[in-house]
mmCIF file of C-alpha atoms in Angstrom:
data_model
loop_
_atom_site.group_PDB
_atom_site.id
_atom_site.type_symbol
_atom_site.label_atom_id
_atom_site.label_comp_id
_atom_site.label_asym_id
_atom_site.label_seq_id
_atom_site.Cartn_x
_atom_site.Cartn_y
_atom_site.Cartn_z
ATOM 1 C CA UNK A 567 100.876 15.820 20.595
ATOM 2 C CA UNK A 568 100.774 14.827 16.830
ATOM 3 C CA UNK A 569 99.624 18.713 16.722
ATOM 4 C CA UNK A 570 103.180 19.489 17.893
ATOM 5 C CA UNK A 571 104.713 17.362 15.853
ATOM 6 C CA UNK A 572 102.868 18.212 12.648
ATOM 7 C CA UNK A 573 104.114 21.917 13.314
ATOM 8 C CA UNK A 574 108.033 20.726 13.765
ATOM 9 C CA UNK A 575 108.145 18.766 10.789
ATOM 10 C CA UNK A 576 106.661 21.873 9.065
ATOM 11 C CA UNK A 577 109.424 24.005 10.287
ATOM 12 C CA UNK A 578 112.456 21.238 9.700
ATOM 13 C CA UNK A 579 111.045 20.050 6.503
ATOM 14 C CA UNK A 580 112.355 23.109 4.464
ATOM 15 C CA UNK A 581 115.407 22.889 5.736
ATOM 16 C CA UNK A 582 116.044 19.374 5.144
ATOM 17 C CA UNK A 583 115.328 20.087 1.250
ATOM 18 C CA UNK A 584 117.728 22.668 1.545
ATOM 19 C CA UNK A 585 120.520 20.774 2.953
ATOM 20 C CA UNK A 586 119.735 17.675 0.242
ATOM 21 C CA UNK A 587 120.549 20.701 -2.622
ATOM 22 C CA UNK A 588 123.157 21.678 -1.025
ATOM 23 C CA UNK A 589 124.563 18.562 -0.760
ATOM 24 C CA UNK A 590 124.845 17.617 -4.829
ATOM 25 C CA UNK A 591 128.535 17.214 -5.567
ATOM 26 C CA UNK A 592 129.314 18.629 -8.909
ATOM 27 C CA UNK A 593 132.670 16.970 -10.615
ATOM 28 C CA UNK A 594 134.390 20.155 -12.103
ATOM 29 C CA UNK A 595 137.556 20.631 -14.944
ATOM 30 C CA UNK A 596 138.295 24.118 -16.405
ATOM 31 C CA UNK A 597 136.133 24.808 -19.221
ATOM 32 C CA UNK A 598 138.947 24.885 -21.797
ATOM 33 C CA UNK A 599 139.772 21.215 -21.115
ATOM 34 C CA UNK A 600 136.618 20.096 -23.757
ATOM 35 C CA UNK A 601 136.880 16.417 -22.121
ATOM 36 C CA UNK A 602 134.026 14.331 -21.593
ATOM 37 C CA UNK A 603 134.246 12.320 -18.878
ATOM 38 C CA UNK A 604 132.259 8.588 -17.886
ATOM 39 C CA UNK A 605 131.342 8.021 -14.478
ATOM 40 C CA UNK A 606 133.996 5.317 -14.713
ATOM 41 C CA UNK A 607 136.741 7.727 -15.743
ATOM 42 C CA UNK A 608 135.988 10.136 -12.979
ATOM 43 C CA UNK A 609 135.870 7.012 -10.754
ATOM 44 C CA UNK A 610 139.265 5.627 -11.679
ATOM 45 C CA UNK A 611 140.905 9.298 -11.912
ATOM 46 C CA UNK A 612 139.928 9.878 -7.772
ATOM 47 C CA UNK A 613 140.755 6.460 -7.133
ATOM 48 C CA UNK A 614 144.131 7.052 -9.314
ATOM 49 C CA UNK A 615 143.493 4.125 -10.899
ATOM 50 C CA UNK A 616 144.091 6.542 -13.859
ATOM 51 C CA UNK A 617 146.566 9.117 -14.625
ATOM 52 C CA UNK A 618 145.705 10.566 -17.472
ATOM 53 C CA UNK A 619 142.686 12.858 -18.734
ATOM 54 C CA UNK A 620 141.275 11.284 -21.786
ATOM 55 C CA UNK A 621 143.274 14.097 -23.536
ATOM 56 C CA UNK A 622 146.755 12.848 -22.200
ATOM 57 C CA UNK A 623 147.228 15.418 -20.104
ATOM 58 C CA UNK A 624 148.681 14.332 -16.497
ATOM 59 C CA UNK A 625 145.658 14.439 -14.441
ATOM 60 C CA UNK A 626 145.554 16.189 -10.576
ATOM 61 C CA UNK A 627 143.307 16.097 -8.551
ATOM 62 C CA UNK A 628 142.022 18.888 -6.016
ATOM 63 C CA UNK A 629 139.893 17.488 -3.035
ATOM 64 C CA UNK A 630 137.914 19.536 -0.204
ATOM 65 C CA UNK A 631 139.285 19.569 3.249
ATOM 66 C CA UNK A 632 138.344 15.559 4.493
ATOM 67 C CA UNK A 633 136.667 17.040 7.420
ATOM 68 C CA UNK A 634 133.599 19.055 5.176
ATOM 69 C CA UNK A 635 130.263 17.809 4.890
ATOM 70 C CA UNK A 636 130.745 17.682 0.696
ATOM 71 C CA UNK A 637 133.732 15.439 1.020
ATOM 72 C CA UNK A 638 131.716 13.134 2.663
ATOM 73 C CA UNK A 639 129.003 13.612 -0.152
ATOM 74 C CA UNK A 640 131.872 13.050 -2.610
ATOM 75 C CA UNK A 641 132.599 9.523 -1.183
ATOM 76 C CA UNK A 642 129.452 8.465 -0.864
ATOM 77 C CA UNK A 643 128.496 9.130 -4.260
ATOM 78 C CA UNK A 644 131.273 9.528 -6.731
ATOM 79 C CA UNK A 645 133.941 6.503 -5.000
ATOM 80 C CA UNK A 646 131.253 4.901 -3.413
ATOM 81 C CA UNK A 647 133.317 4.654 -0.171
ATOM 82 C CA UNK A 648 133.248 6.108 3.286
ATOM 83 C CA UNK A 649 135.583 9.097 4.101
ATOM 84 C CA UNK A 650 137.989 7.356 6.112
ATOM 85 C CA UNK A 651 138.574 4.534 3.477
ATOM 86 C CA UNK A 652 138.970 7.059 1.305
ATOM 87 C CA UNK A 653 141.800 8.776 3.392
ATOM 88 C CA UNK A 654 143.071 5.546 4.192
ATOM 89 C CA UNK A 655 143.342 4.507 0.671
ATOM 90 C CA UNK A 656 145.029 7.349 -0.538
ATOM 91 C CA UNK A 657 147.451 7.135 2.407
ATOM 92 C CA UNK A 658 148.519 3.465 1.145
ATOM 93 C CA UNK A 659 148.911 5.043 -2.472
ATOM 94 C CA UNK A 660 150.923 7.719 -1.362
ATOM 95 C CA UNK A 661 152.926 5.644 1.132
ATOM 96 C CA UNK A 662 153.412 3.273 -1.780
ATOM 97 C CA UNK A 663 154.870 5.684 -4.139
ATOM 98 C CA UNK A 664 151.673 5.258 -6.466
ATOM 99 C CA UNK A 665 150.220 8.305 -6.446
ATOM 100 C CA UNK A 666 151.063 12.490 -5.719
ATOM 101 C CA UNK A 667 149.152 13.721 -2.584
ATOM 102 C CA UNK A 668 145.830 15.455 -3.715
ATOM 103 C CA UNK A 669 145.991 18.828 -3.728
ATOM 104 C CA UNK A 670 143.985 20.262 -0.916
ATOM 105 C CA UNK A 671 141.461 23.398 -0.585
ATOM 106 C CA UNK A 672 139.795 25.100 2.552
ATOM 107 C CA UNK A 673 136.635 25.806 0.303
ATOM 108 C CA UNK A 674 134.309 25.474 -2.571
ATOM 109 C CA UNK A 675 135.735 29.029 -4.416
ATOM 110 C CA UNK A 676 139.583 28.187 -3.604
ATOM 111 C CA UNK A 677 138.896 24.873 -5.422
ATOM 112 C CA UNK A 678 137.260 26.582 -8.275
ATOM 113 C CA UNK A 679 140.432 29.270 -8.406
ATOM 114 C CA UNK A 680 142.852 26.000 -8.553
ATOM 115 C CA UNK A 681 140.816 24.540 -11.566
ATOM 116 C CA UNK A 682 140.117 27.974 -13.548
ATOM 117 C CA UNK A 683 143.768 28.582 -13.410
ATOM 118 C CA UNK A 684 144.747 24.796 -14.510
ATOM 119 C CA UNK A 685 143.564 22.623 -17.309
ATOM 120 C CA UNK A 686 144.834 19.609 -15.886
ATOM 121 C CA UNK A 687 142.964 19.899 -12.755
ATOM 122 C CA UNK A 688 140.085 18.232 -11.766
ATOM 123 C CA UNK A 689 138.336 18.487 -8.801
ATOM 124 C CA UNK A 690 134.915 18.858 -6.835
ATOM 125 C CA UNK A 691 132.112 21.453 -5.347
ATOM 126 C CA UNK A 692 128.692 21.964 -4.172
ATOM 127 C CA UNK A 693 126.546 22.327 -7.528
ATOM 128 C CA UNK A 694 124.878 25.278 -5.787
ATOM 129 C CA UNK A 695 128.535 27.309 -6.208
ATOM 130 C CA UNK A 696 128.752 26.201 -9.825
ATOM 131 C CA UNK A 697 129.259 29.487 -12.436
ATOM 132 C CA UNK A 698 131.238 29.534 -15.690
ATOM 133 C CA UNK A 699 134.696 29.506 -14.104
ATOM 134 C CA UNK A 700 134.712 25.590 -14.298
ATOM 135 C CA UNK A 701 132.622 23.072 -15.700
ATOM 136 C CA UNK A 702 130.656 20.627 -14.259
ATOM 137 C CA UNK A 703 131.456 17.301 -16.248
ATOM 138 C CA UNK A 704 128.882 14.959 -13.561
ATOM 139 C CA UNK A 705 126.728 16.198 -10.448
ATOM 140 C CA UNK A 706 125.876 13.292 -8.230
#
């Protein structure tokens, strides 16, 4: 028996350490942007607590589809909530007149498109799909 199990943990360990890679959430702006961002200003800016890139640009942010596996990640690490408070946070903001919608993308390479194309933009990827389209400011 612990023969057997010795031998699946062999196979599944790789692929757990694969997975935890995969799973680093990389905080990305467009490269011309030259900000420098805290882990409280990236905090505040998805929380829209702030508005404003530390340049004075209007800030706008571009989030992964809720249901993904890296917006998950994101919560968890960068807002330090779950996914649903998250949503349901926004929702109130939104409701409220506080705060635009997020702008939304289907994947990791239509997020980096958005951000490439917009200086104001921030958003967030896998750090295995990072290149020198964006830059990462944080990885978590």
């Amino acid at each position: 028996m612990l023969r057997i199990i010795t031998i699946v943990f062999a196979l599944i360990y790789p692929l757990l350490q694969a997975q935890a890679v995969e799973a680093e959430v990389a905080v990305i702006i467009n490269p011309k942007a030259n900000l420098d961002l805290s882990n409280e200003d990236i905090q505040k800016l998805f929380m829209a607590k702030q508005a404003f890139l530390p340049n004075g640009e209007k800030a706008t942010i571009v989030s992964i589809d809720s249901s993904s596996a890296l917006f998950q990640e994101f919560c968890a690490k960068v807002v330090n909530k779950g996914s649903r408070q998250f949503l349901s946070y926004w929702s109130r903001l939104i409701f409220t007149g506080k705060a635009a919608p997020m702008i939304t993308a289907t994947s990791n390479q239509d997020i980096k498109e958005l951000v490439a194309k917009n200086p104001n933009y921030i958003g967030f990827i896998s750090a295995a799909d990072l290149d020198d389209t964006v830059k990462a400011v944080k990885t978590y």
